[in-house]
Coordinates of N, CA and C and ligand atoms in Angstrom, one line a residue:
M200 N -18.4 -18.6 -39.4 CA -17.8 -20.0 -39.4 C -18.9 -21.0 -39.2
E201 N -19.0 -21.8 -40.3 CA -20.1 -22.9 -40.4 C -19.4 -24.2 -39.8
L202 N -20.0 -24.8 -38.7 CA -19.4 -25.9 -38.2 C -20.3 -27.1 -38.6
P203 N -19.6 -28.3 -38.8 CA -20.3 -29.5 -39.3 C -21.1 -30.2 -38.3
S204 N -21.0 -29.8 -37.0 CA -21.7 -30.5 -35.9 C -22.4 -29.5 -35.0
K205 N -23.7 -29.7 -34.6 CA -24.4 -28.9 -33.6 C -23.7 -29.1 -32.3
I206 N -23.3 -30.3 -31.9 CA -22.7 -30.5 -30.6 C -21.4 -29.7 -30.5
L207 N -20.6 -29.8 -31.5 CA -19.3 -29.0 -31.6 C -19.6 -27.5 -31.4
E208 N -20.6 -27.1 -32.1 CA -21.1 -25.7 -32.1 C -21.4 -25.2 -30.7
Q209 N -22.1 -26.1 -30.0 CA -22.6 -25.8 -28.6 C -21.4 -25.6 -27.7
A210 N -20.4 -26.5 -27.9 CA -19.2 -26.5 -27.0 C -18.4 -25.2 -27.3
V211 N -18.3 -24.9 -28.5 CA -17.6 -23.7 -29.0 C -18.3 -22.4 -28.4
E212 N -19.6 -22.5 -28.5 CA -20.4 -21.4 -27.9 C -20.1 -21.2 -26.4
Q213 N -20.0 -22.3 -25.7 CA -19.9 -22.3 -24.2 C -18.6 -21.8 -23.9
L214 N -17.5 -22.3 -24.6 CA -16.1 -21.9 -24.4 C -15.9 -20.5 -24.7
G215 N -16.7 -20.0 -25.7 CA -16.5 -18.7 -26.2 C -17.1 -17.6 -25.2
T216 N -17.8 -18.1 -24.2 CA -18.3 -17.1 -23.2 C -17.2 -16.8 -22.1
L217 N -16.1 -17.5 -22.1 CA -15.0 -17.2 -21.2 C -14.3 -15.9 -21.6
P218 N -13.8 -15.1 -20.6 CA -13.3 -13.8 -21.0 C -12.0 -13.9 -21.8
G219 N -11.9 -13.2 -22.7 CA -10.7 -13.2 -23.7 C -10.7 -14.4 -24.6
V220 N -11.7 -15.1 -24.7 CA -11.8 -16.3 -25.7 C -12.6 -16.0 -26.9
G221 N -12.0 -15.8 -28.0 CA -12.8 -15.5 -29.2 C -13.3 -16.9 -29.8
K222 N -14.0 -16.7 -30.9 CA -14.6 -18.0 -31.5 C -13.5 -19.0 -32.0
R223 N -12.5 -18.4 -32.6 CA -11.3 -19.3 -33.1 C -10.7 -20.1 -32.0
T224 N -10.4 -19.4 -30.9 CA -9.8 -20.0 -29.7 C -10.7 -21.0 -29.2
A225 N -12.0 -20.7 -29.1 CA -13.0 -21.6 -28.6 C -13.0 -22.8 -29.3
L226 N -12.8 -22.7 -30.6 CA -12.9 -23.9 -31.5 C -11.7 -24.7 -31.3
R227 N -10.5 -24.1 -31.1 CA -9.3 -24.8 -30.9 C -9.4 -25.6 -29.6
Y228 N -9.9 -24.9 -28.5 CA -10.1 -25.7 -27.2 C -11.0 -26.9 -27.4
A229 N -12.1 -26.6 -28.1 CA -13.2 -27.7 -28.3 C -12.5 -28.9 -29.0
L230 N -11.8 -28.6 -30.1 CA -11.1 -29.7 -30.8 C -10.1 -30.4 -30.0
H231 N -9.4 -29.6 -29.1 CA -8.4 -30.2 -28.2 C -9.1 -31.2 -27.3
L232 N -10.2 -30.8 -26.7 CA -10.9 -31.6 -25.8 C -11.4 -32.9 -26.4
L233 N -11.8 -32.7 -27.7 CA -12.3 -33.9 -28.5 C -11.2 -34.9 -28.7
R234 N -10.0 -34.5 -28.7 CA -8.8 -35.5 -28.9 C -8.5 -36.1 -27.6
Q235 N -9.0 -35.5 -26.5 CA -8.5 -36.0 -25.1 C -9.4 -37.3 -24.7
D236 N -8.9 -38.1 -23.7 CA -9.7 -39.2 -23.2 C -10.9 -38.6 -22.5
E237 N -12.0 -39.5 -22.4 CA -13.2 -39.0 -21.8 C -12.9 -38.7 -20.3
L238 N -12.0 -39.5 -19.7 CA -11.8 -39.3 -18.3 C -11.1 -38.0 -18.0
E239 N -10.3 -37.6 -18.9 CA -9.6 -36.3 -18.7 C -10.6 -35.1 -18.9
V240 N -11.5 -35.2 -19.7 CA -12.5 -34.2 -19.9 C -13.4 -34.2 -18.8
R241 N -13.8 -35.4 -18.2 CA -14.6 -35.4 -17.0 C -14.0 -34.8 -15.8
D242 N -12.7 -35.0 -15.7 CA -11.9 -34.4 -14.6 C -12.0 -32.9 -14.7
M243 N -11.9 -32.4 -16.0 CA -12.0 -30.9 -16.1 C -13.4 -30.4 -15.7
C244 N -14.3 -31.1 -16.3 CA -15.7 -30.6 -15.9 C -16.0 -30.7 -14.4
D245 N -15.5 -31.8 -13.8 CA -15.7 -31.9 -12.3 C -15.0 -30.7 -11.6
A246 N -13.8 -30.4 -12.0 CA -13.1 -29.4 -11.3 C -13.8 -28.0 -11.5
L247 N -14.4 -27.8 -12.6 CA -15.1 -26.5 -12.9 C -16.4 -26.5 -12.1
L248 N -17.1 -27.6 -12.1 CA -18.4 -27.7 -11.4 C -18.2 -27.5 -9.9
R249 N -17.1 -27.9 -9.4 CA -16.8 -27.8 -7.9 C -16.7 -26.4 -7.5
L250 N -16.3 -25.5 -8.5 CA -16.2 -24.1 -8.1 C -17.6 -23.6 -7.6
K251 N -18.6 -24.2 -8.2 CA -19.9 -23.8 -7.8 C -20.6 -24.6 -6.7
T252 N -20.2 -25.8 -6.6 CA -20.8 -26.6 -5.5 C -20.0 -26.7 -4.2
D253 N -18.7 -26.7 -4.3 CA -17.9 -26.9 -3.1 C -17.2 -25.7 -2.5
L254 N -17.0 -24.7 -3.4 CA -16.1 -23.5 -2.9 C -17.0 -22.6 -2.1
H255 N -16.4 -22.2 -1.0 CA -17.1 -21.3 -0.1 C -16.5 -19.9 -0.2
R256 N -17.3 -18.9 0.4 CA -16.7 -17.6 0.7 C -16.5 -17.7 2.2
C257 N -15.3 -17.2 2.7 CA -14.9 -17.2 4.0 C -16.0 -16.4 4.7
R258 N -16.5 -16.9 5.8 CA -17.5 -16.2 6.7 C -17.0 -14.9 7.2
C259 N -15.7 -14.7 7.4 CA -15.2 -13.5 8.0 C -14.8 -12.5 7.0
C260 N -14.0 -12.9 6.0 CA -13.3 -11.9 5.1 C -13.9 -12.0 3.7
H261 N -14.7 -13.0 3.4 CA -15.4 -13.2 2.0 C -14.3 -13.6 0.9
N262 N -13.2 -14.0 1.3 CA -12.3 -14.5 0.3 C -12.7 -15.9 -0.1
V263 N -12.3 -16.5 -1.2 CA -12.7 -17.7 -1.5 C -11.9 -18.8 -0.7
S264 N -12.6 -19.9 -0.3 CA -12.0 -20.8 0.7 C -12.7 -22.1 0.6
D265 N -11.9 -23.2 0.9 CA -12.5 -24.5 0.9 C -13.2 -24.8 2.2
T266 N -13.0 -23.9 3.2 CA -13.6 -24.2 4.5 C -14.4 -22.9 4.8
E267 N -15.2 -23.1 5.9 CA -16.1 -21.9 6.3 C -15.3 -20.6 6.6
V268 N -14.2 -20.9 7.4 CA -13.3 -19.8 7.6 C -12.0 -20.0 6.9
C269 N -11.5 -19.1 6.2 CA -10.3 -19.3 5.3 C -9.0 -19.5 6.1
P270 N -8.0 -20.0 5.5 CA -6.7 -20.2 6.3 C -6.1 -19.0 6.8
L271 N -6.3 -17.9 6.1 CA -5.7 -16.6 6.5 C -6.4 -16.1 7.8
C272 N -7.8 -16.2 7.8 CA -8.5 -15.7 9.0 C -8.3 -16.7 10.2
S273 N -8.0 -18.0 10.0 CA -7.8 -18.9 11.1 C -6.3 -19.0 11.5
S274 N -5.4 -18.3 10.8 CA -4.0 -18.4 11.2 C -3.7 -17.6 12.4
D275 N -2.9 -18.2 13.3 CA -2.5 -17.3 14.5 C -1.2 -16.6 14.1
K276 N -0.7 -16.7 12.9 CA 0.6 -16.0 12.6 C 0.3 -14.6 11.9
R277 N -1.0 -14.3 11.8 CA -1.3 -13.0 11.1 C -1.7 -11.9 12.2
Q278 N -1.4 -10.7 11.9 CA -1.8 -9.6 12.8 C -3.2 -9.4 12.7
R279 N -4.0 -9.7 13.7 CA -5.4 -9.8 13.7 C -6.1 -8.5 13.8
G280 N -5.4 -7.5 14.2 CA -5.9 -6.2 14.4 C -5.9 -5.3 13.1
L281 N -5.3 -5.8 12.1 CA -5.1 -5.2 10.8 C -6.1 -5.7 9.8
V282 N -7.0 -5.0 9.1 CA -7.8 -5.4 8.1 C -7.7 -4.6 6.9
C283 N -7.3 -5.2 5.8 CA -7.0 -4.6 4.5 C -8.2 -4.8 3.6
V284 N -8.9 -3.7 3.3 CA -10.1 -3.8 2.4 C -9.8 -3.8 1.0
V285 N -10.1 -4.8 0.2 CA -9.8 -4.9 -1.3 C -11.1 -5.1 -2.0
E286 N -10.9 -4.9 -3.3 CA -12.1 -5.0 -4.2 C -12.4 -6.5 -4.5
N287 N -11.4 -7.3 -4.8 CA -11.7 -8.7 -5.1 C -10.6 -9.7 -4.7
V288 N -10.9 -10.9 -5.0 CA -10.1 -12.0 -4.5 C -8.6 -11.9 -5.2
Q289 N -8.5 -11.4 -6.4 CA -7.2 -11.3 -7.1 C -6.3 -10.3 -6.4
D290 N -6.9 -9.3 -5.7 CA -6.2 -8.3 -4.9 C -5.5 -8.9 -3.7
V291 N -6.3 -9.8 -3.1 CA -5.7 -10.5 -1.9 C -4.5 -11.3 -2.4
M292 N -4.5 -12.0 -3.5 CA -3.5 -12.8 -4.1 C -2.3 -11.9 -4.4
A293 N -2.6 -10.7 -5.0 CA -1.5 -9.8 -5.3 C -0.7 -9.3 -4.1
L294 N -1.6 -8.8 -3.0 CA -0.9 -8.4 -1.8 C -0.2 -9.5 -1.2
E295 N -0.7 -10.7 -1.1 CA 0.0 -12.0 -0.5 C 1.3 -12.2 -1.2
N296 N 1.3 -12.0 -2.5 CA 2.6 -12.2 -3.3 C 3.7 -11.3 -2.9
T297 N 3.3 -10.1 -2.3 CA 4.4 -9.1 -2.0 C 5.1 -9.7 -0.8
Q298 N 4.5 -10.5 0.1 CA 5.0 -11.1 1.3 C 5.3 -9.9 2.3
Q299 N 4.6 -8.8 2.1 CA 5.0 -7.6 3.0 C 3.8 -7.4 4.0
Y300 N 2.7 -8.0 3.8 CA 1.6 -7.7 4.7 C 1.2 -9.0 5.5
R301 N 1.0 -8.8 6.8 CA 0.7 -9.9 7.7 C -0.6 -9.8 8.4
G302 N -1.4 -8.9 8.0 CA -2.7 -8.7 8.6 C -3.8 -9.6 7.9
L303 N -5.0 -9.2 8.2 CA -6.1 -9.9 7.6 C -6.8 -9.1 6.4
Y304 N -7.8 -9.6 5.8 CA -8.4 -8.9 4.7 C -9.9 -8.8 4.8
H305 N -10.4 -8.0 3.9 CA -12.0 -7.9 3.8 C -12.2 -7.7 2.3
V306 N -12.8 -8.7 1.7 CA -13.0 -8.6 0.2 C -14.4 -8.1 0.0
L307 N -14.5 -6.9 -0.6 CA -15.9 -6.3 -0.9 C -16.6 -7.0 -2.0
G308 N -15.9 -7.6 -2.9 CA -16.6 -8.3 -4.0 C -17.1 -7.2 -5.1
G309 N -16.4 -6.0 -5.2 CA -16.8 -5.0 -6.1 C -16.6 -3.6 -5.5
V310 N -16.8 -2.6 -6.3 CA -16.7 -1.3 -5.8 C -18.0 -0.5 -6.1
I311 N -18.4 0.5 -5.4 CA -19.6 1.3 -5.7 C -19.5 1.9 -7.1
S312 N -20.5 1.6 -7.9 CA -20.4 2.1 -9.3 C -21.9 2.3 -9.8
P313 N -22.4 3.5 -9.7 CA -23.8 3.8 -10.1 C -24.0 3.4 -11.6
I314 N -23.0 3.7 -12.4 CA -23.2 3.3 -13.8 C -23.5 1.8 -14.1
D315 N -22.8 1.0 -13.3 CA -23.0 -0.5 -13.4 C -24.0 -0.9 -12.5
G316 N -24.7 -0.1 -11.8 CA -25.8 -0.5 -10.8 C -25.3 -1.2 -9.6
V317 N -24.1 -0.9 -9.3 CA -23.5 -1.5 -7.9 C -23.7 -0.5 -6.8
G318 N -24.5 -0.7 -5.9 CA -24.7 0.2 -4.8 C -24.0 -0.3 -3.5
V319 N -24.2 0.5 -2.5 CA -23.6 0.2 -1.2 C -23.9 -1.2 -0.7
N320 N -25.2 -1.5 -1.0 CA -25.7 -2.8 -0.4 C -25.3 -4.1 -1.3
D321 N -24.7 -3.8 -2.4 CA -24.4 -4.9 -3.3 C -23.0 -5.4 -3.0
I322 N -22.3 -4.8 -2.2 CA -20.9 -5.3 -1.9 C -20.8 -5.4 -0.3
E323 N -19.8 -6.0 0.2 CA -19.7 -6.5 1.6 C -19.2 -5.3 2.5
I324 N -20.0 -4.2 2.5 CA -19.7 -3.1 3.3 C -20.2 -3.2 4.8
A325 N -21.5 -3.6 4.7 CA -22.2 -3.8 6.1 C -21.5 -4.8 6.9
S326 N -21.0 -5.9 6.3 CA -20.3 -7.0 7.1 C -18.9 -6.4 7.6
L327 N -18.3 -5.5 6.9 CA -17.1 -4.8 7.3 C -17.3 -4.0 8.5
L328 N -18.4 -3.1 8.4 CA -18.7 -2.2 9.5 C -19.1 -3.1 10.8
R329 N -19.8 -4.2 10.6 CA -20.1 -5.1 11.7 C -18.8 -5.7 12.4
R330 N -17.9 -6.0 11.4 CA -16.7 -6.6 11.9 C -15.8 -5.6 12.8
V331 N -15.9 -4.3 12.4 CA -15.1 -3.4 13.2 C -15.8 -3.0 14.4
E332 N -17.2 -2.8 14.3 CA -18.1 -2.5 15.4 C -18.1 -3.5 16.6
Q333 N -18.2 -4.7 16.1 CA -18.4 -5.8 17.1 C -17.0 -6.4 17.5
G334 N -15.9 -6.0 16.8 CA -14.6 -6.6 17.1 C -14.6 -8.1 17.0
N335 N -15.4 -8.6 16.0 CA -15.7 -10.1 15.8 C -15.2 -10.5 14.5
P336 N -14.3 -11.6 14.4 CA -13.8 -12.4 15.5 C -12.7 -11.8 16.2
C337 N -12.2 -10.7 15.9 CA -11.2 -10.1 16.8 C -11.3 -8.5 16.7
P338 N -10.8 -7.9 17.7 CA -10.8 -6.3 17.6 C -10.0 -5.9 16.5
V339 N -10.5 -4.8 15.9 CA -9.8 -4.2 14.6 C -9.3 -2.9 15.1
E340 N -7.9 -2.8 15.0 CA -7.3 -1.5 15.3 C -7.0 -0.6 14.1
E341 N -6.8 -1.2 12.9 CA -6.6 -0.4 11.7 C -7.3 -1.0 10.5
V342 N -7.9 -0.1 9.7 CA -8.5 -0.6 8.4 C -7.7 0.0 7.4
I343 N -7.1 -0.8 6.4 CA -6.3 -0.2 5.3 C -7.2 -0.3 4.1
L344 N -7.5 0.9 3.5 CA -8.2 0.9 2.3 C -7.3 0.7 1.1
A345 N -7.3 -0.5 0.5 CA -6.5 -0.8 -0.7 C -7.3 -1.0 -1.9
L346 N -8.1 0.1 -2.2 CA -9.0 0.1 -3.3 C -8.4 0.6 -4.6
P347 N -9.0 0.3 -5.7 CA -8.4 0.9 -7.0 C -8.4 2.4 -7.0
T348 N -7.4 3.0 -7.6 CA -7.4 4.4 -7.7 C -8.2 5.0 -8.9
T349 N -9.4 4.5 -8.9 CA -10.3 5.0 -9.9 C -11.5 5.8 -9.2
M350 N -12.3 6.4 -10.0 CA -13.4 7.2 -9.4 C -14.2 6.3 -8.5
E351 N -14.5 5.0 -8.9 CA -15.4 4.2 -8.2 C -14.6 3.7 -6.9
G352 N -13.3 3.4 -7.0 CA -12.5 3.0 -5.8 C -12.5 4.2 -4.8
D353 N -12.3 5.4 -5.4 CA -12.3 6.6 -4.5 C -13.7 6.8 -3.7
T354 N -14.7 6.6 -4.5 CA -16.1 6.8 -4.0 C -16.4 5.8 -2.9
T355 N -15.9 4.6 -3.1 CA -16.0 3.4 -2.2 C -15.3 3.7 -0.9
G356 N -14.0 4.1 -1.1 CA -13.1 4.5 0.1 C -13.7 5.5 0.9
F357 N -14.2 6.6 0.2 CA -14.8 7.8 0.9 C -16.0 7.3 1.7
Y358 N -16.9 6.5 1.0 CA -18.0 6.1 1.8 C -17.7 5.2 3.0
I359 N -16.8 4.3 2.9 CA -16.4 3.4 4.0 C -15.8 4.2 5.1
S360 N -14.9 5.2 4.7 CA -14.2 5.9 5.8 C -15.2 6.8 6.6
R361 N -16.2 7.3 5.9 CA -17.3 8.0 6.5 C -18.1 7.2 7.6
Q362 N -18.3 5.9 7.2 CA -19.0 5.0 8.1 C -18.1 4.6 9.2
L363 N -16.8 4.5 9.0 CA -15.9 4.0 10.0 C -15.5 5.0 11.0
R364 N -15.4 6.3 10.6 CA -14.9 7.4 11.5 C -15.5 7.3 12.9
P365 N -16.9 7.3 13.0 CA -17.5 7.3 14.4 C -17.0 6.1 15.2
L366 N -16.5 5.1 14.6 CA -16.1 3.9 15.4 C -14.7 4.0 16.0
G367 N -14.0 5.1 15.6 CA -12.7 5.4 16.2 C -11.6 4.5 15.8
V368 N -11.8 3.8 14.7 CA -10.7 2.9 14.1 C -9.7 3.7 13.3
K369 N -8.4 3.3 13.3 CA -7.4 4.0 12.5 C -7.7 3.6 11.0
I370 N -7.7 4.6 10.1 CA -8.0 4.4 8.7 C -6.8 4.8 7.9
T371 N -6.2 3.9 7.1 CA -5.1 4.2 6.3 C -5.4 3.8 4.9
T372 N -4.5 4.2 3.9 CA -4.6 3.8 2.5 C -3.2 3.6 2.0
L373 N -3.1 3.0 0.8 CA -1.8 2.6 0.3 C -1.0 3.9 -0.1
A374 N 0.2 3.8 0.2 CA 1.1 4.9 -0.4 C 1.0 4.9 -1.9
R375 N 1.2 6.1 -2.5 CA 1.0 6.2 -4.0 C 2.1 5.5 -4.8
G376 N 2.5 4.3 -4.5 CA 3.4 3.6 -5.4 C 2.6 3.1 -6.5
V377 N 1.3 2.9 -6.2 CA 0.4 2.2 -7.2 C -0.1 3.4 -8.1
A378 N 0.2 3.2 -9.5 CA -0.3 4.3 -10.4 C -1.7 4.5 -10.4
I379 N -2.1 5.8 -10.6 CA -3.5 6.2 -10.7 C -4.1 5.4 -11.8
G380 N -5.3 4.8 -11.5 CA -6.1 4.2 -12.6 C -5.7 2.7 -12.8
D381 N -4.7 2.2 -11.9 CA -4.3 0.8 -12.0 C -5.1 -0.1 -11.0
N382 N -5.4 -1.3 -11.5 CA -5.9 -2.2 -10.5 C -4.8 -2.9 -9.8
L383 N -5.0 -3.3 -8.5 CA -3.9 -3.8 -7.8 C -3.3 -5.1 -8.4
E384 N -4.2 -5.9 -8.9 CA -3.6 -7.1 -9.5 C -2.6 -6.9 -10.7
F385 N -2.6 -5.7 -11.2 CA -1.7 -5.4 -12.3 C -0.4 -4.8 -11.9
A386 N -0.3 -4.4 -10.6 CA 0.9 -3.7 -10.1 C 2.0 -4.7 -9.8
D387 N 3.2 -4.4 -10.1 CA 4.3 -5.4 -9.8 C 4.4 -5.4 -8.2
E388 N 5.1 -6.6 -7.8 CA 5.2 -7.0 -6.5 C 5.9 -5.9 -5.6
V389 N 7.0 -5.4 -6.2 CA 7.8 -4.5 -5.4 C 7.0 -3.2 -5.1
T390 N 6.4 -2.7 -6.2 CA 5.6 -1.4 -6.0 C 4.5 -1.7 -5.0
L391 N 3.8 -2.8 -5.1 CA 2.7 -3.0 -4.3 C 3.1 -3.3 -2.9
G392 N 4.3 -4.1 -2.7 CA 4.8 -4.3 -1.4 C 5.2 -3.0 -0.7
R393 N 5.8 -2.0 -1.4 CA 6.2 -0.8 -0.9 C 5.0 0.0 -0.4
S394 N 3.9 -0.1 -1.2 CA 2.7 0.7 -1.0 C 2.0 0.3 0.3
I395 N 2.0 -1.0 0.6 CA 1.4 -1.3 1.8 C 2.2 -1.2 3.1
V396 N 3.5 -1.3 2.9 CA 4.4 -1.0 4.0 C 4.3 0.6 4.4
G397 N 4.3 1.4 3.3 CA 4.3 2.8 3.5 C 3.0 3.4 3.5
R398 N 2.0 2.7 4.0 CA 0.6 3.2 3.8 C 0.5 4.5 4.7
I399 N -0.5 5.3 4.3 CA -0.7 6.6 4.8 C -2.1 6.8 5.3
P400 N -2.2 7.9 6.3 CA -3.6 8.1 6.8 C -4.5 8.4 5.6
F401 N -5.8 7.8 5.6 CA -6.8 8.1 4.6 C -7.3 9.5 4.8
E402 N -7.2 10.4 3.7 CA -7.8 11.7 3.7 C -9.1 11.7 3.0
E403 N -10.1 12.3 3.6 CA -11.4 12.4 2.9 C -11.3 13.6 2.0
Ligands
ZN99 ZN1 -11.1 -15.2 5.7

């Protein structure tokens, strides 16, 4: 597709780097932005830029947050002895949508995957162990492993449970309402809600 402008071409190229956006869609977005007021486009650019400049990771659970400690971790309405370990931020949102879970979270930011070069130290495992070991900011009674039911998710759960066992904390995992091979974010709310309520001891 030959474009009549280098500037347009660059915009299309940038928009095309977004997941699921092909060149045609990128062009449609670029032409849409071209028709908008400058102020509207500036507002959009500002909002995107703030993702990098102003957004934090919660010091405690590593969820995205506008503050140093996220609203979930600072809420006194949550069961603070429960920590649910998930792969990513979308999983927290999925579990929160079920309205069945009242504990806290720990976002790993990935799962162990030798093929993708993701090792133990590339995700937030050490901070989880510290959190349980030191009972900081609150004592942890139960760790719920809510990881994807994939090889990588299983490997990660296995590794974490091995590290946690000596600390004497209760370790559970989701009941198998979640289909094997599914990411949590794609499970429907009822299934996911039941899975966390009916969680089971984690078996190595
Ligand atoms: Zn938090």
